[in-house]
CSV table of C-alpha atoms and ligand atoms in Angstrom, one decimal:
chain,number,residue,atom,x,y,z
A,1,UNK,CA,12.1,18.9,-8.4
A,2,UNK,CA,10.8,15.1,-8.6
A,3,UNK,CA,8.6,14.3,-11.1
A,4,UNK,CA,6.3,10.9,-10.8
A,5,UNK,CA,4.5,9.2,-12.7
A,6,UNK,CA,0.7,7.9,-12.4
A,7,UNK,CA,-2.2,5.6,-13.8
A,8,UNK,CA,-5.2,3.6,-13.3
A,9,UNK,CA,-5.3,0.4,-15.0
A,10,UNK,CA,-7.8,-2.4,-16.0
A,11,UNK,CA,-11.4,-2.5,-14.6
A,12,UNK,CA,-12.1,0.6,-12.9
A,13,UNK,CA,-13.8,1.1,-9.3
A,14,UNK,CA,-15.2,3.9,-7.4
A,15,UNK,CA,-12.3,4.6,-5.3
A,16,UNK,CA,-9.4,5.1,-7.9
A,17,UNK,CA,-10.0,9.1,-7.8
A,18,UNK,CA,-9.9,9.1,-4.0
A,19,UNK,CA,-6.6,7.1,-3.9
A,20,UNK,CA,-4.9,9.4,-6.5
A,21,UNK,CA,-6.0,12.1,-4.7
A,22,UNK,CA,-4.1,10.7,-0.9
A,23,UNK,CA,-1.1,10.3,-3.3
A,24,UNK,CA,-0.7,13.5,-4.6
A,25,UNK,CA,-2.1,15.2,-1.6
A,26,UNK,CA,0.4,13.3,0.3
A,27,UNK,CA,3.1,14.1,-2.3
A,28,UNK,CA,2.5,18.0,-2.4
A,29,UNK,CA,2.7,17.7,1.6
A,30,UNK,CA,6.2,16.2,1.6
A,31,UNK,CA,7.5,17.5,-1.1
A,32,UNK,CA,5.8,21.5,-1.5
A,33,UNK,CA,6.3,22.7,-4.7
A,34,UNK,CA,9.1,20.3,-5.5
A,35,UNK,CA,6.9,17.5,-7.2
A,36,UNK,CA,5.5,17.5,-10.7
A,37,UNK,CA,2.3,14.2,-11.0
A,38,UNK,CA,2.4,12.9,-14.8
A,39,UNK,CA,-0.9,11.6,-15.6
A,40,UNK,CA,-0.9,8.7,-17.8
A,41,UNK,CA,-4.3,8.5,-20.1
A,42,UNK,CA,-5.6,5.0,-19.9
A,43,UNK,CA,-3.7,2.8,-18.3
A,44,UNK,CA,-0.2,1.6,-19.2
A,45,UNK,CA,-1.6,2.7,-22.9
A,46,UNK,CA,-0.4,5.9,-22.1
A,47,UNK,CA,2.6,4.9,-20.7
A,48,UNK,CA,3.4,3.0,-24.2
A,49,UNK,CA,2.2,5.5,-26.6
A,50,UNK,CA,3.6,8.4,-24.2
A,51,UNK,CA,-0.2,9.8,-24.0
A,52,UNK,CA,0.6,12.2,-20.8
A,53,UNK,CA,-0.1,15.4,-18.9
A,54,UNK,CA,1.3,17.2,-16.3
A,55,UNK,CA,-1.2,17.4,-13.6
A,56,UNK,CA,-1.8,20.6,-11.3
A,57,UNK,CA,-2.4,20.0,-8.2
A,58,UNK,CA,-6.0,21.2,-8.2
A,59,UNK,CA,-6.7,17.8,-10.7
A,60,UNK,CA,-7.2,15.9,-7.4
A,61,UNK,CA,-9.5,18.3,-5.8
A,62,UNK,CA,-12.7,17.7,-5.4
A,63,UNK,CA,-12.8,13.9,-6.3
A,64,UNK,CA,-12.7,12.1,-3.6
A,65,UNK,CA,-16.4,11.4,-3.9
A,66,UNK,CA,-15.8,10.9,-8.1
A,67,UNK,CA,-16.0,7.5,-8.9
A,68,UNK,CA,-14.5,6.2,-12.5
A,69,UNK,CA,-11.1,8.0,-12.6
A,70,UNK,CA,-10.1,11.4,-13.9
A,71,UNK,CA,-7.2,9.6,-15.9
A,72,UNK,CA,-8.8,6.9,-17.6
A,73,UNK,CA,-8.1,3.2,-17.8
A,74,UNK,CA,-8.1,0.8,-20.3
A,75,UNK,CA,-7.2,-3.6,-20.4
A,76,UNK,CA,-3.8,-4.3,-21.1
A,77,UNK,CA,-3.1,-8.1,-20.9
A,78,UNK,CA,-0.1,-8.4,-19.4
A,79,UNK,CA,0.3,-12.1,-21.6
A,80,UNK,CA,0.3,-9.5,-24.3
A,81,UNK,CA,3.2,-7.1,-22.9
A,82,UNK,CA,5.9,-8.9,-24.2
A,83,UNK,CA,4.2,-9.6,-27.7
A,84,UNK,CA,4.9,-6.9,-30.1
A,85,UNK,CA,1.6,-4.2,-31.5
A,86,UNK,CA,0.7,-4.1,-35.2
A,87,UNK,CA,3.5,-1.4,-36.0
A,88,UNK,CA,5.5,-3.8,-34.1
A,89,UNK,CA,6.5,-1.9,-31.2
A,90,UNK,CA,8.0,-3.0,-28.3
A,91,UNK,CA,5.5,-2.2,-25.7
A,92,UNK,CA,7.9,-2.8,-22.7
A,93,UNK,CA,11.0,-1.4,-24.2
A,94,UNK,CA,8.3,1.6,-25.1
A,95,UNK,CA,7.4,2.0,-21.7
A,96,UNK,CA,10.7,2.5,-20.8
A,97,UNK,CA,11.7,4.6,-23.1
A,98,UNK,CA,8.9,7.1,-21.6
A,99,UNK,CA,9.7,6.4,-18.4
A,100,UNK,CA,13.0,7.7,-18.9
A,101,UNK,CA,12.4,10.1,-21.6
A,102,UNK,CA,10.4,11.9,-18.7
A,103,UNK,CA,13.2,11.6,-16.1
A,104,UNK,CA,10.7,10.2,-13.8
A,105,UNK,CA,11.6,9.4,-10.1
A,106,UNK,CA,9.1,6.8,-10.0
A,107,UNK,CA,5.9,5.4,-11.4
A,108,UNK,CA,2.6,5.1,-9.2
A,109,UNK,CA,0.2,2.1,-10.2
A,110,UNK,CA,-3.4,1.6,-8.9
A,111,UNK,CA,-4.4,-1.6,-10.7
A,112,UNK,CA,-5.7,-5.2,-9.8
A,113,UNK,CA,-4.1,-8.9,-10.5
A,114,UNK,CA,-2.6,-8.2,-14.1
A,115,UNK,CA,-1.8,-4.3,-14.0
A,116,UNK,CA,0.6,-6.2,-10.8
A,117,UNK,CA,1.9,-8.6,-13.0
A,118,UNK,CA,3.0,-5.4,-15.1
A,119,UNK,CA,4.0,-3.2,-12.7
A,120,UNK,CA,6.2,-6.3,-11.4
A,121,UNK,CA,7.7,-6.6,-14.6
A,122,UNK,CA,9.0,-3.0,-15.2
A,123,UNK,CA,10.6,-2.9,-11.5
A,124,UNK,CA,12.2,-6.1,-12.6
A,125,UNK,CA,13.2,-4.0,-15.9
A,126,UNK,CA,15.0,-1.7,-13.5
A,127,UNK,CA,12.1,1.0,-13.2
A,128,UNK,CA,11.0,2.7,-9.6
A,129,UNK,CA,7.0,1.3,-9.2
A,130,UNK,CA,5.2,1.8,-6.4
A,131,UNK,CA,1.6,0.3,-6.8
A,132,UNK,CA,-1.8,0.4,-5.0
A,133,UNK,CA,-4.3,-2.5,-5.1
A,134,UNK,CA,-7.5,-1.7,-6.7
A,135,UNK,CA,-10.1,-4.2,-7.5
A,136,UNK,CA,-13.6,-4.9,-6.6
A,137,UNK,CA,-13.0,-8.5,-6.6
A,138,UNK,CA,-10.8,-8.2,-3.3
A,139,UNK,CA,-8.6,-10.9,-5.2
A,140,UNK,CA,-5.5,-9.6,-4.8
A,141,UNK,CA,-2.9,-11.5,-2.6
A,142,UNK,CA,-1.3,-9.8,0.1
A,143,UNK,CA,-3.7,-7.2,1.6
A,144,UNK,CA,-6.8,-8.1,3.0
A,145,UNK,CA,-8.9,-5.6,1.1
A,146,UNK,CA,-8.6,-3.8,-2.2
A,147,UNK,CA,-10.2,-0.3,-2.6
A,148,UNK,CA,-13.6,-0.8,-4.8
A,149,UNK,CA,-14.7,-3.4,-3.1
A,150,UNK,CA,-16.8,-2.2,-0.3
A,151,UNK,CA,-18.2,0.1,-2.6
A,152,UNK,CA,-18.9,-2.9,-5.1
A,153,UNK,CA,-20.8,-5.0,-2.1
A,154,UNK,CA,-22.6,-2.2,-1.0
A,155,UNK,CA,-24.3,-1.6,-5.0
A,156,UNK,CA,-24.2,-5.7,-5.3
A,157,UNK,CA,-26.8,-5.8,-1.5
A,158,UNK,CA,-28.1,-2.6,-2.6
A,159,UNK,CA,-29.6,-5.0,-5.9
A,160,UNK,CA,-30.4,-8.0,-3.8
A,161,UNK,CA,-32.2,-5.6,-1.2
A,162,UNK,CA,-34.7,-4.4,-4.1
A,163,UNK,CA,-35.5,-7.9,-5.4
A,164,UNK,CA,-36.6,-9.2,-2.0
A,165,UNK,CA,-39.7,-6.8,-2.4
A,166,UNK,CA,-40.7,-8.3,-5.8
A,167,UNK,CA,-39.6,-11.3,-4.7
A,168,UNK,CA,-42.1,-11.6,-1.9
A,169,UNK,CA,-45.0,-9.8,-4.0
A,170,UNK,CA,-44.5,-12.7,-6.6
A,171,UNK,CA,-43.6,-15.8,-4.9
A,172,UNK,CA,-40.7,-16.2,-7.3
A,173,UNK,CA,-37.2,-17.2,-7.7
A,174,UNK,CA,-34.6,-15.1,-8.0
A,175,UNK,CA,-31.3,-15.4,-9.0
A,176,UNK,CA,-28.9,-12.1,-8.6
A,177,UNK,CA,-25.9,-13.0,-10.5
A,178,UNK,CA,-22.1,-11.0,-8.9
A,179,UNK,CA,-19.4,-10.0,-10.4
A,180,UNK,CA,-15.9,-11.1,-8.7
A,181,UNK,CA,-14.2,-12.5,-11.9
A,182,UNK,CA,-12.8,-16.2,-11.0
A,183,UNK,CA,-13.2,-15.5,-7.0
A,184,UNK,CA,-16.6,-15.5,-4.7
A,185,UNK,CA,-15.7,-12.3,-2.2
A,186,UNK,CA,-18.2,-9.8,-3.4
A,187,UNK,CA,-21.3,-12.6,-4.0
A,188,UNK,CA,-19.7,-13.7,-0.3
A,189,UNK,CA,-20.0,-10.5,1.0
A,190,UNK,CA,-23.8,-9.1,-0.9
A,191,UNK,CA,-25.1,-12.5,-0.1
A,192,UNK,CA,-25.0,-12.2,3.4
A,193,UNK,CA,-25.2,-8.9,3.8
A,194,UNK,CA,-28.2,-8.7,1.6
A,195,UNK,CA,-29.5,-11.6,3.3
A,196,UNK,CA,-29.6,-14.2,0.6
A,197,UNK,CA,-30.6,-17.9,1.1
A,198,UNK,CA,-28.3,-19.7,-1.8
A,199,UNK,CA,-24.8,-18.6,-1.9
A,200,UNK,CA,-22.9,-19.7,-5.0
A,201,UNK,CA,-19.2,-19.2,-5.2
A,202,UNK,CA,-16.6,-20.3,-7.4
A,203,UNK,CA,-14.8,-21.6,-4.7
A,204,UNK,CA,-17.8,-24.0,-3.6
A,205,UNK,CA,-18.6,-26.1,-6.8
A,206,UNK,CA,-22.6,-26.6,-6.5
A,207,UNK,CA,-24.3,-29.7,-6.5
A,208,UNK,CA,-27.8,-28.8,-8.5
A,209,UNK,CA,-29.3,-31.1,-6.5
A,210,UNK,CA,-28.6,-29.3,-3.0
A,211,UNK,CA,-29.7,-26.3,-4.4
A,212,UNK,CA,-32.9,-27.5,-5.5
A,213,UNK,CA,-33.2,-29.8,-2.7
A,214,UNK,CA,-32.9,-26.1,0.0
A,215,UNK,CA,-35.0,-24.1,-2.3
A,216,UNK,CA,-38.0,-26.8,-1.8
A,217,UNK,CA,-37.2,-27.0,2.0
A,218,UNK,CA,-37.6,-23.2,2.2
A,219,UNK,CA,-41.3,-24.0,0.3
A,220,UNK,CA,-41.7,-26.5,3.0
A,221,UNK,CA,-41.3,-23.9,5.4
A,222,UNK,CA,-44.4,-21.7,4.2
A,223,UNK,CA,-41.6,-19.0,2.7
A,224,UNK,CA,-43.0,-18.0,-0.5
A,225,UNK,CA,-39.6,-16.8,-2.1
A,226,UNK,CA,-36.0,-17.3,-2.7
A,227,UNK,CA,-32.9,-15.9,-3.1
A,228,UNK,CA,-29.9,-17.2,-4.9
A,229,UNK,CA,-26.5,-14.8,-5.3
A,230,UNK,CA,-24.6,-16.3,-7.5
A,231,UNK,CA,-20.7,-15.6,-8.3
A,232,UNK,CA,-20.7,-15.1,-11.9
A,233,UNK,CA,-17.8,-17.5,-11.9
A,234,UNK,CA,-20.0,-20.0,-10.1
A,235,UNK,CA,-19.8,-24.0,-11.3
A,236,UNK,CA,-21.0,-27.0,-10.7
A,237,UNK,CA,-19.1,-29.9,-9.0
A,238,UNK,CA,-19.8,-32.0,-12.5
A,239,UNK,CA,-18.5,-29.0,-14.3
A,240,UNK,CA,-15.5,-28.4,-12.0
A,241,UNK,CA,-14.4,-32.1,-12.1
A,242,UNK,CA,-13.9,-31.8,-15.8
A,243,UNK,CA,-10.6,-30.9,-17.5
A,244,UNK,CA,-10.7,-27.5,-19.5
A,245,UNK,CA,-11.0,-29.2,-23.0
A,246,UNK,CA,-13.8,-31.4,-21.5
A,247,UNK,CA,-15.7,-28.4,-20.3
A,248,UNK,CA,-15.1,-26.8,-23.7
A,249,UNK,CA,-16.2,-30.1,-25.4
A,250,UNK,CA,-19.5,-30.0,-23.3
A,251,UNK,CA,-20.5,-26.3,-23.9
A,252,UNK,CA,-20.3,-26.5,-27.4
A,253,UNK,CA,-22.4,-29.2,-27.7
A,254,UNK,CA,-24.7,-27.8,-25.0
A,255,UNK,CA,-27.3,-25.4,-24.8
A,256,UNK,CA,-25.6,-21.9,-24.8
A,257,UNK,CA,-26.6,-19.9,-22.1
A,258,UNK,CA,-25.4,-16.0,-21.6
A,259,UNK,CA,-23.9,-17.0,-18.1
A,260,UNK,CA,-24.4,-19.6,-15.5
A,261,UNK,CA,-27.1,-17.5,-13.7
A,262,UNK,CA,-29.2,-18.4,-16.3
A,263,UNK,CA,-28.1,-22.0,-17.0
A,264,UNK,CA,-29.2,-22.1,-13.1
A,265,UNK,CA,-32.2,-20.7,-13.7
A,266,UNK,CA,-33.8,-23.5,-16.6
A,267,UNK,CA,-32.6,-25.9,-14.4
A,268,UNK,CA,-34.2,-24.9,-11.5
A,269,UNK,CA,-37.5,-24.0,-13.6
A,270,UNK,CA,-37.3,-27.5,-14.7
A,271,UNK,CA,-36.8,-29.2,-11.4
A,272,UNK,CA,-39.4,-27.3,-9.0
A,273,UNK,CA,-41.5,-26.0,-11.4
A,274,UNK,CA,-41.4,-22.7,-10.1
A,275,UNK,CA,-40.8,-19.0,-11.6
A,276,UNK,CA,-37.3,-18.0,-12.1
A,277,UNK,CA,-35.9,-14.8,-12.8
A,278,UNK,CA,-32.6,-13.6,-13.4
A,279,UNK,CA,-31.3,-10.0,-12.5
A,280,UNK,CA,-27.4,-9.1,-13.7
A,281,UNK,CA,-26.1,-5.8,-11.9
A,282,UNK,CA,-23.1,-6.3,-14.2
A,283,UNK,CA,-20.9,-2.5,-14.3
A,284,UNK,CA,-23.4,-0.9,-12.0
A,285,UNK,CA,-21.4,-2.9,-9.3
A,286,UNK,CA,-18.4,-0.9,-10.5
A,287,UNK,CA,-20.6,2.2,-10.4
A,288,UNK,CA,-21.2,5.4,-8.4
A,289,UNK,CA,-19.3,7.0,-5.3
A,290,UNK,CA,-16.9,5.4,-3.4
A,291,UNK,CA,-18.5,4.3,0.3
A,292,UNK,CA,-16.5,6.0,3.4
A,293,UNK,CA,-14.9,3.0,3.9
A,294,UNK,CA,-12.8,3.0,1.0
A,295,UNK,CA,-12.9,6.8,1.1
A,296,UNK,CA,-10.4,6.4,3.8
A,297,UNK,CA,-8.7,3.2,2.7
A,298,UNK,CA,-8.2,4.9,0.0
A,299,UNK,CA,-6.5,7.9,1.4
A,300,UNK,CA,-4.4,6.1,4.1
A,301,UNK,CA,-3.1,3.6,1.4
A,302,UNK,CA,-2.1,6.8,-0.7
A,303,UNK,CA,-0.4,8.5,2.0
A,304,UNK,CA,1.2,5.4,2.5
A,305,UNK,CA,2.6,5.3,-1.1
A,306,UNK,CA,3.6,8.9,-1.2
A,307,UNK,CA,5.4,7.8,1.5
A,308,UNK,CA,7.8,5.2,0.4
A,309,UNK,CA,8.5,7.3,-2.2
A,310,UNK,CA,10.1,9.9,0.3
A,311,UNK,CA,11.5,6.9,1.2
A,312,UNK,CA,13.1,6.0,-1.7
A,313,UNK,CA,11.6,2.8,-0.8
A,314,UNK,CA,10.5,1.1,-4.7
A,315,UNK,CA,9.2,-2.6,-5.9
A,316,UNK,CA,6.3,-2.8,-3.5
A,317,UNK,CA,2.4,-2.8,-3.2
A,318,UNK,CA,0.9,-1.1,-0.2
A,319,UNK,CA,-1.7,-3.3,1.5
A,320,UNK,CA,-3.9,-3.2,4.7
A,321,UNK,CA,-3.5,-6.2,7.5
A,322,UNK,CA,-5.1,-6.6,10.5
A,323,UNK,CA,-6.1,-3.1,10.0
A,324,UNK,CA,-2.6,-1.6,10.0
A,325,UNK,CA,-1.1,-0.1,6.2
A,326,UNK,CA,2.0,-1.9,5.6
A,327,UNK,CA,3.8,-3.1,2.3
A,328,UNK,CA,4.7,-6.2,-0.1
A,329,UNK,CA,6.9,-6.9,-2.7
A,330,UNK,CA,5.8,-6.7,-5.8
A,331,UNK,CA,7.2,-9.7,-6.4
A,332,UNK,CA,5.2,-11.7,-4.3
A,333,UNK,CA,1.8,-10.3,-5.4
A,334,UNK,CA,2.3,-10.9,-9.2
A,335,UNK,CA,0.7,-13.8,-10.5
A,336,UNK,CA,-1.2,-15.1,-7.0
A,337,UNK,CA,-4.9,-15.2,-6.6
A,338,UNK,CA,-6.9,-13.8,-3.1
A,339,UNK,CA,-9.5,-16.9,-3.1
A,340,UNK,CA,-12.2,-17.6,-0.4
A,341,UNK,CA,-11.5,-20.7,1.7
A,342,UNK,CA,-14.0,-22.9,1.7
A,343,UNK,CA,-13.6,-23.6,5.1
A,344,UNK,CA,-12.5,-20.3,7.0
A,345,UNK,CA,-14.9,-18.9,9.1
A,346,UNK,CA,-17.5,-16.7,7.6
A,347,UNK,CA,-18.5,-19.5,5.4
A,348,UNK,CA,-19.2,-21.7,8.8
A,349,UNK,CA,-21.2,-18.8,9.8
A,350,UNK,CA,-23.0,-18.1,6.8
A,351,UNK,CA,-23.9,-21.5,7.2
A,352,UNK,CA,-24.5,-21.4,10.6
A,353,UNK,CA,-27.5,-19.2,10.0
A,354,UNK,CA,-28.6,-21.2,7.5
A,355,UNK,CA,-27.4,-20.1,4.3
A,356,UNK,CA,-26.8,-23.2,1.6
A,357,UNK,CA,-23.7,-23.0,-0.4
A,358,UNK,CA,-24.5,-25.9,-2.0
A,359,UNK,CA,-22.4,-28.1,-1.6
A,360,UNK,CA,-23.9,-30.1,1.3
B,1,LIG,O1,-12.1,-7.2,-12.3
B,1,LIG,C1,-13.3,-6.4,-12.1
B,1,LIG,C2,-14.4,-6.9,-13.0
B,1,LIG,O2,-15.5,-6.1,-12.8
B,1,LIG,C3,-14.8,-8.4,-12.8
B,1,LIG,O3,-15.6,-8.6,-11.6
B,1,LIG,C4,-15.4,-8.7,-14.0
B,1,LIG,O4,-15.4,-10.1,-14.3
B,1,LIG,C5,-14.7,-8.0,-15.1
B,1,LIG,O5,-14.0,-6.9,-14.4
B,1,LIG,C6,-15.5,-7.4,-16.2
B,1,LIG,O6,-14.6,-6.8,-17.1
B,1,LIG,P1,-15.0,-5.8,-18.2
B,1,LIG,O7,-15.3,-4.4,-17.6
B,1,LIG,O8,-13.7,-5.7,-19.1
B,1,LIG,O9,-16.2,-6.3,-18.9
């Protein structure tokens, strides 16, 4: 009998059920009745606090459509890992202890960027990890999607789809601010899809003038609204060019705005004159069923972890490139950021229909 290990950490998605389910279907498959899944109860919490259960294998029945996940999930920095709690525990050296305490063959992570960073850290510490990447960012290095993210553009076009309606009616602008954290994939990817005509990415530092300058050519063209998606990590080239404790400098002694969709927004009301509103999707974007397309990247990336743990084969994410499943070290993903190129071509042919990024 093996007995793994399992658990979702950070931000949730809508496709961590369906890729716990290809693991442990997977696992049942190779292994029969010779596998015990430990469920870890919000993230590597669980794993500290030794806040588990066994799992049966009809847990993962029935969820592939679930989103949110059946084991909870909770932020663990992984800066504060290595700092001790307020009883003073050692929350590595308590992982550890569980870990062993539970004579596990391996542990099975789905996380994003720092629940990598982690998972990194107890392989180095001698533990078995597999992991899974799971973000609806898509920032993850090595693999060129994460599960959650489909899912995430489909709600994020599914919000700018419902303004174009009142949009038109009113003749106004609109501003549909995207999650995505410090990266621009899922704005990238609603933007275009949902057929936006400003595209603002962290990547892309905006020039307010551009923007301005596109939203009265569009008036110059008889259209009688427009439609900004904006990263919520967006920035302006002034902004970018400044060092972090010039930035800070400046927004304290600025006008406070809740986020720069709506420090757009007064600027743009101020140079056009025209009607601005400002529409956050926020966690709905992290919302709802997982899409079929991560319903089955989900499931192939699971059977592909399952499978190097027949393999005996520890320290690695799964990924997806060029469409294949492969892996990469762990090692190698920690600590590195997925970010748009400026110049790689979708952007050229975002552009190339028209859409202003504005920086040009
Ligand atoms: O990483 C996923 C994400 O949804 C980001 O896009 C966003 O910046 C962040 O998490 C929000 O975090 P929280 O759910 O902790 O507010």
């Amino acid at each position: 009998m093996i007995r793994i290990g399992m658990l979702t950490s950070g931000g949730d998605c809508q496709s961590l059920n369906a890729t716990m389910r290809g693991v442990a279907k997977s696992l049942y498959k190779l292994y029969g009745g010779e596998v015990e899944i430990i469920g870890f109860e919000d993230g590597y919490k669980g794993l500290i606090y030794a806040d588990y259960h066994a799992m049966k294998s009809s847990d993962f029945s029935g969820i592939l459509t679930k989103g949110g996940t059946i084991l909870g999930t909770s932020r663990q920095p992984f800066k504060q890992m290595r700092v001790p709690d307020e009883n003073g525990l050692d929350k590595v050296e308590a992982m550890k202890h569980t870990y062993r305490k539970l004579k596990l063959e391996c542990l099975v992570v789905l996380g994003g960027n720092g629940s990598q960073k982690t998972a990194n850290l107890l392989h180095e510490e001698g533990l078995n990890v597999v992991s899974l990447p799971k973000t609806i960012d898509n920032d993850l290095w090595g693999t060129e999607m994460t599960f959650g993210f489909q899912s995430a553009v489909n709600v994020a076009t599914s919000a700018i789809d419902c303004i174009h309606t009142t949009a038109a009616s009113h003749g106004r602008v609109f501003i549909v601010e995207v999650m995505g954290h410090k990266v621009g994939w899922l704005t990238l990817h609603a933007g275009i899809a949902g057929g936006a005509d400003i595209i603002l990415i962290p990547e892309i530092p905006y020039n307010i003038d551009t923007v301005v300058e596109a939203l009265k050519e569009r008036n110059r063209q008889g259209k009688r609204f427009s439609i900004l998606a904006v990263a919520e990590g967006a920035i302006s080239k002034e902004d970018a060019s400044l060092s972090k404790k010039e930035l800070k400098e400046k927004r304290k002694n600025g006008i406070v705005y809740p986020s720069v969709a709506y420090e757009l927004g007064a600027q743009i009301e101020e140079m056009t004159g025209q009607e601005v509103r400002v529409t956050v999707p926020g966690h709905t974007q992290r919302g709802g069923e997982p899409c079929p397309y991560d319903r089955v990247l989900s499931t192939r990336l699971g059977a592909a972890a399952a499978e190097l743990i027949r393999q005996k084969n520890y320290g690695y994410m799964v990924c997806i490139k060029r469409g294949e499943i492969s892996k990469v070290p762990l090692e190698e993903v920690a600590g590195k950021l997925k970010t748009v190129d400026p110049d790689c071509s979708i952007i050229r042919e975002a552009k190339m229909v028209g859409i202003c990024f504005g920086d040009e």
